[in-house]
mmCIF file of C-alpha atoms in Angstrom:
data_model
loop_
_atom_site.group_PDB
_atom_site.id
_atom_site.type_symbol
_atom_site.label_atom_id
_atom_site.label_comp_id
_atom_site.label_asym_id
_atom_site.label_seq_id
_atom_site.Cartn_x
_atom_site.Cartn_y
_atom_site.Cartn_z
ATOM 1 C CA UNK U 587 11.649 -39.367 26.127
ATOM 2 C CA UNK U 588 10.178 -40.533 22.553
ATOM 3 C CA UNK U 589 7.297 -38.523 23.103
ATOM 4 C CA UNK U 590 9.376 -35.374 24.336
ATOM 5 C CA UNK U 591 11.207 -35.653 21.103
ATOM 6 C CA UNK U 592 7.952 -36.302 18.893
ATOM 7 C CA UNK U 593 6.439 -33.260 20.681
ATOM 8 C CA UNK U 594 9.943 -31.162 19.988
ATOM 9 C CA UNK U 595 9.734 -32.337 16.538
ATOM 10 C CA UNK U 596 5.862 -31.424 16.023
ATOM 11 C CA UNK U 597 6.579 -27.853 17.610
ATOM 12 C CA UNK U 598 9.230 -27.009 15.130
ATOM 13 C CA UNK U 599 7.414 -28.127 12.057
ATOM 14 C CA UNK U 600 4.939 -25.956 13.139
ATOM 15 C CA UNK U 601 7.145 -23.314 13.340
ATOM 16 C CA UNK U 602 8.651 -24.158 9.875
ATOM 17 C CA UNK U 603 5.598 -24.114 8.339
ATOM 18 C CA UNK U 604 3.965 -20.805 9.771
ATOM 19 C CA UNK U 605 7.554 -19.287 9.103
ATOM 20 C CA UNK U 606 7.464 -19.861 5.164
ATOM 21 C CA UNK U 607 3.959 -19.778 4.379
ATOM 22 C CA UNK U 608 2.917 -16.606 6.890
ATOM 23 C CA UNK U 609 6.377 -14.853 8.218
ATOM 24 C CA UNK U 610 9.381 -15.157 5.279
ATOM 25 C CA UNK U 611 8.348 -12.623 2.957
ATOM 26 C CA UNK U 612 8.511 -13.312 -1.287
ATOM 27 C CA UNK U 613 11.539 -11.933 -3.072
ATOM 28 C CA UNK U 614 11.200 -8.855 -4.962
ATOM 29 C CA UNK U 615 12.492 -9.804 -8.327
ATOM 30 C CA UNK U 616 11.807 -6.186 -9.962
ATOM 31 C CA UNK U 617 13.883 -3.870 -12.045
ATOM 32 C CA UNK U 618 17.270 -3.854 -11.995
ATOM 33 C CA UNK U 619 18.770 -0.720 -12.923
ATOM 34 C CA UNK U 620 17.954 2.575 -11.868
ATOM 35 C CA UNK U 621 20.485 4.512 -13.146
ATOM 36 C CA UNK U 622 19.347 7.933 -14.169
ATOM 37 C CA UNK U 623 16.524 7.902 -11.622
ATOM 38 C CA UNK U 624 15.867 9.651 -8.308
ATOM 39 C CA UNK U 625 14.178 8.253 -4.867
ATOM 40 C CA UNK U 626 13.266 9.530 -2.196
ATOM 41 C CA UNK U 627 12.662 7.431 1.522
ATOM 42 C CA UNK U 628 11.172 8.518 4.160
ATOM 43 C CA UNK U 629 12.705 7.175 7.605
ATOM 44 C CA UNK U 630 15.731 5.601 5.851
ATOM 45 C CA UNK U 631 17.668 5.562 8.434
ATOM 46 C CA UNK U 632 16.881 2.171 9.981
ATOM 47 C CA UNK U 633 14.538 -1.032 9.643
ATOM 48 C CA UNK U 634 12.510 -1.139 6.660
ATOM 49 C CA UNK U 635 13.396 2.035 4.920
ATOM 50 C CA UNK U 636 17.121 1.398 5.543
ATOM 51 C CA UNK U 637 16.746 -1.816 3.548
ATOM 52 C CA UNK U 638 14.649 -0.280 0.727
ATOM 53 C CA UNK U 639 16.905 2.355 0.659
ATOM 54 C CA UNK U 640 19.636 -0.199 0.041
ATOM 55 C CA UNK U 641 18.114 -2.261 -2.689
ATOM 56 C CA UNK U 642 17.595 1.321 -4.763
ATOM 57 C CA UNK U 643 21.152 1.945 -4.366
ATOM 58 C CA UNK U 644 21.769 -1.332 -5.201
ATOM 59 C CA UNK U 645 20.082 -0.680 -8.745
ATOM 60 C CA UNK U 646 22.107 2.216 -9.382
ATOM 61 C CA UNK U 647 19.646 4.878 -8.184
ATOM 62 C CA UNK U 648 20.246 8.402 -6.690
ATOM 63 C CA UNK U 649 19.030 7.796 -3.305
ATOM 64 C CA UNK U 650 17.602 10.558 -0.536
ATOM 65 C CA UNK U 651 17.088 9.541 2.650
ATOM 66 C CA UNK U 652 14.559 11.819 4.462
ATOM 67 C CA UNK U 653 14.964 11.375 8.164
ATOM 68 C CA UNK U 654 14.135 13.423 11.763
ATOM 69 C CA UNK U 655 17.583 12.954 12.735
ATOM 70 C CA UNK U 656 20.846 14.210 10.970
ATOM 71 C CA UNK U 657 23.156 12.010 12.909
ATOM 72 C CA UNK U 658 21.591 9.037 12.066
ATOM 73 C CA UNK U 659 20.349 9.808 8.939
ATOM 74 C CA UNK U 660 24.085 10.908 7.544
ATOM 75 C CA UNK U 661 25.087 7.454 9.168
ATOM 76 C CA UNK U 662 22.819 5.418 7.842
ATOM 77 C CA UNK U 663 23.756 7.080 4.299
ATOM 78 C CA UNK U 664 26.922 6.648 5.124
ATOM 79 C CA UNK U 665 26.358 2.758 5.643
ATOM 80 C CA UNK U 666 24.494 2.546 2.505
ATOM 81 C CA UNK U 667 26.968 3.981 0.839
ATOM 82 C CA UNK U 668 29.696 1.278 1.863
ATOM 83 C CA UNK U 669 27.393 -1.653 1.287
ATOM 84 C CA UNK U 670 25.708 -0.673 -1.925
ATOM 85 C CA UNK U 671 28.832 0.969 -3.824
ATOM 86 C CA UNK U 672 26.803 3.383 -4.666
ATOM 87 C CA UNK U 673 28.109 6.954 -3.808
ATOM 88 C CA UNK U 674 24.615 8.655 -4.980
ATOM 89 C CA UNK U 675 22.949 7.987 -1.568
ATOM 90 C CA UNK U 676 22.627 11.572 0.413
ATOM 91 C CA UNK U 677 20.919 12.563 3.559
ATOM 92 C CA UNK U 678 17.731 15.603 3.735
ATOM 93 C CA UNK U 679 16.282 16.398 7.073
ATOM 94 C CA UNK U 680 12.537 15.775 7.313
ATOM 95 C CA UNK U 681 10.606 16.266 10.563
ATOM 96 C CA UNK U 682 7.122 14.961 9.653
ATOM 97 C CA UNK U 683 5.762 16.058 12.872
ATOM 98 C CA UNK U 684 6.434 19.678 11.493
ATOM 99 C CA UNK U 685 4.655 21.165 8.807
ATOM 100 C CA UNK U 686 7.168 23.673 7.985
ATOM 101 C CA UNK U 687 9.355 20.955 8.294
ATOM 102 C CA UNK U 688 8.023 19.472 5.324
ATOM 103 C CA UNK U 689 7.910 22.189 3.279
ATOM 104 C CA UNK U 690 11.340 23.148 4.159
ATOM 105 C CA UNK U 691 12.275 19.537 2.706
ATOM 106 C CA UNK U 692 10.087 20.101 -0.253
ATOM 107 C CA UNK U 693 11.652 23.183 -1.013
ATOM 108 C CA UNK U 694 15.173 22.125 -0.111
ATOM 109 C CA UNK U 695 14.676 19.413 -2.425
ATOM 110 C CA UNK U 696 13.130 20.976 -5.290
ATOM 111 C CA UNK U 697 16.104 23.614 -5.335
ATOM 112 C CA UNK U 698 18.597 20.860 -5.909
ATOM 113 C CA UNK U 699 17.247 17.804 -6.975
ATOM 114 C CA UNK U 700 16.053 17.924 -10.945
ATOM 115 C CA UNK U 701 14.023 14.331 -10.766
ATOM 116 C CA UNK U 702 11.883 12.774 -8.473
ATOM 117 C CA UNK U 703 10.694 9.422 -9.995
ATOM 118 C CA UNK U 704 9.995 7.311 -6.990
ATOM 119 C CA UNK U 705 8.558 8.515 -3.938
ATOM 120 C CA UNK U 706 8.251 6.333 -0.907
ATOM 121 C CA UNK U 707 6.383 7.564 2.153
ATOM 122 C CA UNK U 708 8.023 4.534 4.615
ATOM 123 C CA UNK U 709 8.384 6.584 8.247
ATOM 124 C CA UNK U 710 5.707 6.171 10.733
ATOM 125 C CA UNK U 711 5.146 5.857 14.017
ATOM 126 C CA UNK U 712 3.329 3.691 16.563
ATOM 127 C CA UNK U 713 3.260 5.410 19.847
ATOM 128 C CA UNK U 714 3.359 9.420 20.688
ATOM 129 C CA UNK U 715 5.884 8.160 23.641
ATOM 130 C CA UNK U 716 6.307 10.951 25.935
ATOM 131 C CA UNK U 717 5.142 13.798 23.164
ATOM 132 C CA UNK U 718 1.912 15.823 24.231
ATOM 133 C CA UNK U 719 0.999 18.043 21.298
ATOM 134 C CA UNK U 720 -2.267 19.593 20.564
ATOM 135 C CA UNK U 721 -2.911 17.981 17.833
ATOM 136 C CA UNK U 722 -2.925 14.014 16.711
ATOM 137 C CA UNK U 723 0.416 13.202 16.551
ATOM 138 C CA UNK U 724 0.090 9.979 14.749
ATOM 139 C CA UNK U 725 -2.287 10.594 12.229
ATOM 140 C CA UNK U 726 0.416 13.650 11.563
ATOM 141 C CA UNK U 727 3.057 11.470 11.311
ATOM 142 C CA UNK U 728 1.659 8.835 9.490
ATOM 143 C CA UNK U 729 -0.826 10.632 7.140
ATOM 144 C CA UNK U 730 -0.948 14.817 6.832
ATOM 145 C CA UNK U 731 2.417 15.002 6.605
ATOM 146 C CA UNK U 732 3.480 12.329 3.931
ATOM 147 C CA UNK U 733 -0.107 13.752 2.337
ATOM 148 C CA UNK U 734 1.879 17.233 2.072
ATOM 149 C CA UNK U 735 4.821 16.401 1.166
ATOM 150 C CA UNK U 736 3.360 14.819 -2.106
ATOM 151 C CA UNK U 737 1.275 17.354 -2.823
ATOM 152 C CA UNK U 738 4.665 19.713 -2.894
ATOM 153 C CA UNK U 739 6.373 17.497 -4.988
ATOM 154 C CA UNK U 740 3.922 16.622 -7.125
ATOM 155 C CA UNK U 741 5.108 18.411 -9.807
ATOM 156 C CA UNK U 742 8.002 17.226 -10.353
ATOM 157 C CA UNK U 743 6.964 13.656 -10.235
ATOM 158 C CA UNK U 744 4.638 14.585 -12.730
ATOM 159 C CA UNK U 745 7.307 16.277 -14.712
ATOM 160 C CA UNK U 746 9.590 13.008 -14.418
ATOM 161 C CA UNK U 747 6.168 10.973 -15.506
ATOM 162 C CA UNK U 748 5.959 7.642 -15.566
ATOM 163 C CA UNK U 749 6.801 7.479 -11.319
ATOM 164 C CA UNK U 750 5.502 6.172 -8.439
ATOM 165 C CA UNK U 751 4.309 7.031 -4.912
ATOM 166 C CA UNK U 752 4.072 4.070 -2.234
ATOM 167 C CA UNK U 753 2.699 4.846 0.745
ATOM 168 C CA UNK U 754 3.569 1.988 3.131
ATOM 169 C CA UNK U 755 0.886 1.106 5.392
ATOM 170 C CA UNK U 756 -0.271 -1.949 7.754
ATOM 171 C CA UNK U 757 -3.086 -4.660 7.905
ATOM 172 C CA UNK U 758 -3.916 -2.577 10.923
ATOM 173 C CA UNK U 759 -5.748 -0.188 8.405
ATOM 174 C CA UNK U 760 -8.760 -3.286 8.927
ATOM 175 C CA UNK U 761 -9.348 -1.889 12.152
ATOM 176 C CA UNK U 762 -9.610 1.628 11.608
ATOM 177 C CA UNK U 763 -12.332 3.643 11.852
ATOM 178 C CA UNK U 764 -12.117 7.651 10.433
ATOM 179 C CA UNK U 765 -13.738 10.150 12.767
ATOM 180 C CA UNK U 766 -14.201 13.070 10.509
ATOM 181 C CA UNK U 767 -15.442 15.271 13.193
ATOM 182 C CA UNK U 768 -12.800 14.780 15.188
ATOM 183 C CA UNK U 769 -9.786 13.726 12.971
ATOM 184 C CA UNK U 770 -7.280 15.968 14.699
ATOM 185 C CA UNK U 771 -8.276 15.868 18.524
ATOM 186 C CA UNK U 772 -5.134 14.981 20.916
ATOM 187 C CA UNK U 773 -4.483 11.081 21.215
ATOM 188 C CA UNK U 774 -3.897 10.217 25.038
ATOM 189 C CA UNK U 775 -2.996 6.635 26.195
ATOM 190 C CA UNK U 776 -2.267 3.417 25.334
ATOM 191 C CA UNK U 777 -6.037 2.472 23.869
ATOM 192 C CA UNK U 778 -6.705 5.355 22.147
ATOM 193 C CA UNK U 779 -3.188 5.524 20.511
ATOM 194 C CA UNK U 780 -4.015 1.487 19.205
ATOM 195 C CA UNK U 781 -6.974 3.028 17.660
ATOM 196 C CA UNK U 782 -5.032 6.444 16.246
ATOM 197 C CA UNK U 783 -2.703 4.152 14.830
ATOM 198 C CA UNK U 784 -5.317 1.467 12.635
ATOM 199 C CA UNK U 785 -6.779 5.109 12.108
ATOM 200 C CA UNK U 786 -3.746 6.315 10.295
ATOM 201 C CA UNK U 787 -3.243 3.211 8.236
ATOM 202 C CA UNK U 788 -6.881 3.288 6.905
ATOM 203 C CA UNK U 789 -5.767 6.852 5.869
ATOM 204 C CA UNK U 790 -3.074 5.718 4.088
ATOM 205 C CA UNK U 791 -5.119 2.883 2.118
ATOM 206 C CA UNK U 792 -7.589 5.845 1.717
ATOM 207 C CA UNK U 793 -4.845 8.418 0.245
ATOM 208 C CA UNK U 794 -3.385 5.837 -2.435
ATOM 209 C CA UNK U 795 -6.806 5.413 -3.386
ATOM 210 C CA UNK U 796 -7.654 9.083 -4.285
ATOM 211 C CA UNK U 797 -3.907 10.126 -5.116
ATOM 212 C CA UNK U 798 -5.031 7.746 -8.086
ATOM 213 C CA UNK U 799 -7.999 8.967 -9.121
ATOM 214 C CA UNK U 800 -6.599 12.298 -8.517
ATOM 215 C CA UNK U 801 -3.760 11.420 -10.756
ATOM 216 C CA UNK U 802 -5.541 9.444 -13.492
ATOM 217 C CA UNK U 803 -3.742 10.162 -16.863
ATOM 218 C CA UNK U 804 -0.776 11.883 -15.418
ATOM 219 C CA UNK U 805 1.616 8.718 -15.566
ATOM 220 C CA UNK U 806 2.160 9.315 -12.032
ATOM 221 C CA UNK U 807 1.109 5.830 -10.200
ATOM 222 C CA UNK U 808 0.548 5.147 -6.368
ATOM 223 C CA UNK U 809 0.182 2.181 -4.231
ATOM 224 C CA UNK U 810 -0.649 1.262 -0.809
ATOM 225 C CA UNK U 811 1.716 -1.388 0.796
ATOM 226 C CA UNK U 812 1.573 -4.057 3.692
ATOM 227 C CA UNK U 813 5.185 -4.897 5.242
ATOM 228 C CA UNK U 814 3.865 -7.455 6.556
ATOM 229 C CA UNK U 815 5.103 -8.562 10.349
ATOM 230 C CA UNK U 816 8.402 -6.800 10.589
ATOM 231 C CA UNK U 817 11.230 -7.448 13.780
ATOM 232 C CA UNK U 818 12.122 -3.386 13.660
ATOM 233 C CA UNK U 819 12.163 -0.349 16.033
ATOM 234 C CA UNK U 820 8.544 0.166 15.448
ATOM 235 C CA UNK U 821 7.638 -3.205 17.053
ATOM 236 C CA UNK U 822 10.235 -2.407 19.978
ATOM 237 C CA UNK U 823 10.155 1.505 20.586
ATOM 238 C CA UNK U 824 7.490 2.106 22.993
ATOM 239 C CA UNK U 825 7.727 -1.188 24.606
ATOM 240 C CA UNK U 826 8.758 -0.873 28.430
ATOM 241 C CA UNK U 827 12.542 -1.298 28.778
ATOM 242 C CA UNK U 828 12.394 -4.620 30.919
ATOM 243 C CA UNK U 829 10.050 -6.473 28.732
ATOM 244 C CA UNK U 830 12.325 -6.059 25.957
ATOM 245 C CA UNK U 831 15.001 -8.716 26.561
ATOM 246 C CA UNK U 832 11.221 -11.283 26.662
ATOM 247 C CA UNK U 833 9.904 -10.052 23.528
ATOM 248 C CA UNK U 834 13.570 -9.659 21.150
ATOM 249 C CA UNK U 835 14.081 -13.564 20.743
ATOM 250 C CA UNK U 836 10.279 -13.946 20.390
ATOM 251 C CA UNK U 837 10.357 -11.475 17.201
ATOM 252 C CA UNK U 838 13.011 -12.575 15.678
ATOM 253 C CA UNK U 839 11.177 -16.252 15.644
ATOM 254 C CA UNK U 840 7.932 -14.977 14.384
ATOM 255 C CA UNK U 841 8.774 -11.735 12.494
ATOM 256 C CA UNK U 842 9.935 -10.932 9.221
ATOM 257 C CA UNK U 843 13.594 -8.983 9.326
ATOM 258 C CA UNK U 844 13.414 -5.699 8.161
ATOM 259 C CA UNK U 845 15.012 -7.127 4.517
ATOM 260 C CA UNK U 846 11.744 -8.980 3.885
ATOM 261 C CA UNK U 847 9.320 -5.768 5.227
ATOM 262 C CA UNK U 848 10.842 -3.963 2.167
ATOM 263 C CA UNK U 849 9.800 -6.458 -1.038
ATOM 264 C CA UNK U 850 5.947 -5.377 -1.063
ATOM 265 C CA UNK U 851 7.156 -1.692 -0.878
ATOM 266 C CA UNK U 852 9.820 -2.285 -3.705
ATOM 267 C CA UNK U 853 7.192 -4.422 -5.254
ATOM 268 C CA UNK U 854 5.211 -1.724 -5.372
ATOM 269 C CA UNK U 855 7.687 1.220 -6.369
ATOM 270 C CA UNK U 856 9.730 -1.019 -9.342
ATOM 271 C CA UNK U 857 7.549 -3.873 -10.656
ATOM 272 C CA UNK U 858 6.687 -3.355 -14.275
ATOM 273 C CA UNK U 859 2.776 -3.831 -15.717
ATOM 274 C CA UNK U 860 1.515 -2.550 -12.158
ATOM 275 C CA UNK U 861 0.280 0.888 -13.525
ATOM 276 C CA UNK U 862 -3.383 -0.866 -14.155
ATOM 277 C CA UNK U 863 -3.943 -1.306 -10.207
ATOM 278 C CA UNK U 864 -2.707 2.219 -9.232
ATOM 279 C CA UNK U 865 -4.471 3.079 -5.842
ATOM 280 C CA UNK U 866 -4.788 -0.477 -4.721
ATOM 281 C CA UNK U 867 -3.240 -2.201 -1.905
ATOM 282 C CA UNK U 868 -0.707 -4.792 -2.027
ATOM 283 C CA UNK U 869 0.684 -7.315 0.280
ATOM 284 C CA UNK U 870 3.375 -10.105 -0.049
ATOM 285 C CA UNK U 871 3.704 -8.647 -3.463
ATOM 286 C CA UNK U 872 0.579 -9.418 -4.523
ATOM 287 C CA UNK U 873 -2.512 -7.400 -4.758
ATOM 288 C CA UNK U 874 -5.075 -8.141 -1.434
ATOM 289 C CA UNK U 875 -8.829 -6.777 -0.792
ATOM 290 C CA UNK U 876 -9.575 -4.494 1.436
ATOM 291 C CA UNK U 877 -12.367 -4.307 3.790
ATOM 292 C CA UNK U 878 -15.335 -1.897 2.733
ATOM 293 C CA UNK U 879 -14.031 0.736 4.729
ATOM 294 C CA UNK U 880 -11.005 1.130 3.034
ATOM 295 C CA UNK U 881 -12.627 1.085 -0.401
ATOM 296 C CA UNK U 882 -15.072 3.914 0.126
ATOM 297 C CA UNK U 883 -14.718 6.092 -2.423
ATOM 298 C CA UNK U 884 -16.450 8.940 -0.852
ATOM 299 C CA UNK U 885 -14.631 8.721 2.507
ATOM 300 C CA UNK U 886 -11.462 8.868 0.301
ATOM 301 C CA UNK U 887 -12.157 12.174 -1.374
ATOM 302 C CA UNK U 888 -13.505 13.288 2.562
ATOM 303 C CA UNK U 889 -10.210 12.502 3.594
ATOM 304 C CA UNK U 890 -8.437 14.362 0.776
ATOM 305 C CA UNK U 891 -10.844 17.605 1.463
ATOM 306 C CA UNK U 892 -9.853 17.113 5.586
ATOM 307 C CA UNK U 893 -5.891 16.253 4.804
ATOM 308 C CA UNK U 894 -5.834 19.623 2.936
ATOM 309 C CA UNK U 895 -7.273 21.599 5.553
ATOM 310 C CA UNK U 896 -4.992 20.036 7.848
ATOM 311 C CA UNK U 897 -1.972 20.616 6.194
ATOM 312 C CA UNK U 898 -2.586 24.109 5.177
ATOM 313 C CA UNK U 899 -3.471 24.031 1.242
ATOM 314 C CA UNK U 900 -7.259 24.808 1.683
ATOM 315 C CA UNK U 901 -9.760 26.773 3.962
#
């Protein structure tokens, strides 16, 4: 019995101590009001954008929650509303799958929407599910359209100068690999979707890298952040129904709740002094290295010359 107990107790200071030192997430202690200023989220409507979202409007911000779905993005707006007392929080539909999609939203917003001063590219996806398109889905998703959408907005971010892009991306970006020859060819099954997906975050990494250079001098700033390991639909959506009930109490011991996936990305969108390290990549709020894949300049500007292409602004 004494050494069940000892071996009970051992367990759950284990637990305690990879729980606060790898899983709980540091508080964002950033700027506090916002009033005056405009965001915009992508994929608001739940997990870690929801909770971003949230702490914006908490801070006095006008808040626009770009989401696929109008029913739950006018909920969740709804919510956010309620909890954050903040009536400026508003839903725009945004279908990053869709180019015209995107510029639909760009336009939309453009036409009624005079500031822009934080811009954070949050939605992604993990899986293509049951979607068969011609085209990658996920690096879509995850890269060409977020890498449009800035480059229609641009302007006014430049106009509302000094503001910030964050591109939230993963430490999955370490395994990534960038095909240039075949960036855009269809992803089909489990592997290759694990590999579209680290491909996709090392785009992201890539893109905040030469969005700054791109945008050196402008006073428009851009980071690439690490959530860290967050309990949300992500983890959950593409896993088979009946191993779900197995793997919910197991995330919610080892992963961070979607409140702590958004402090790196509000880190990164409200900390003050930052503007030096524009087009680095941050995690836990603190600056990390990345691998030399993810630092190569000239597979950066490769990417921005193939991301153009593939969202229509070039030949």
């Amino acid at each position: 019995m004494e050494a069940l107990l000892l071996g009970v107790g051992l367990l759950l200071g284990a637990y305690v101590l990879v729980y606060y030192n790898l899983v709980k997430a540091p508080p964002c202690g950033c700027i506090g009001n916002l009033r005056g200023r405009t965001a915009v989220v992508t994929g608001a409507n739940s997990g870690i954008g929801k909770m971003t979202a949230l702490e914006l409007a908490r801070r006095g911000a006008r808040v626009v929650l770009a989401c696929r779905s109008r029913e739950r993005g006018e909920a969740a707006a709804f919510d956010l509303r309620q909890e954050s007392g903040n009536n400026e929080v508003i839903f725009m539909a945004l279908d990053l799958a869709s180019l015209a999609s995107v510029r639909a939203f760009a336009a939309a917003f453009l036409s009624s929407e005079p500031r822009l001063d934080i811009l954070i590219h949050n939605a992604g996806i993990s899986s293509c599910g049951r979607t068969r398109e011609t085209f990658n889905l996920l690096l879509r998703v995850n890269h060409i359209g977020p890498f449009l959408l800035t480059h229609l907005l641009l302007p006014r971010l430049k106009t509302c100068a000094p503001s910030r892009v964050v591109v939230v991306s993963s430490a999955a970006h370490r395994r990534g690999h960038l095909d240039f020859k075949h960036l855009d060819r269809p992803v089909v099954g489990w592997q290759q979707e694990l590999r579209a997906y680290a491909d996709s975050k090392l785009a992201n990494v890539l893109f905040a890298r030469e969005l700054a250079t791109q945008l050196a001098g402008t006073g428009v700033t851009c980071y690439a952040a690490h959530p860290g390991p967050v309990n949300s639909e992500l983890f959950l959506r593409h896993v088979p129904g009946w191993l779900r009930p197995i793997l919910r109490p197991l995330a919610w011991l080892v992963l961070r709740a979607p409140r702590g996936g958004a402090q790196t990305p509000l880190y990164c969108a409200l900390q003050e002094g930052i503007e030096p390290l524009s087009g680095r990549y941050f995690a836990n709020c603190h600056v990390e290295e990345v691998p030399p894949a993810a630092r190569d300049d000239r597979a950066a500007h490769r990417l921005w010359e193939a991301s153009k292409r593939l969202a229509g602004l070039g030949p």
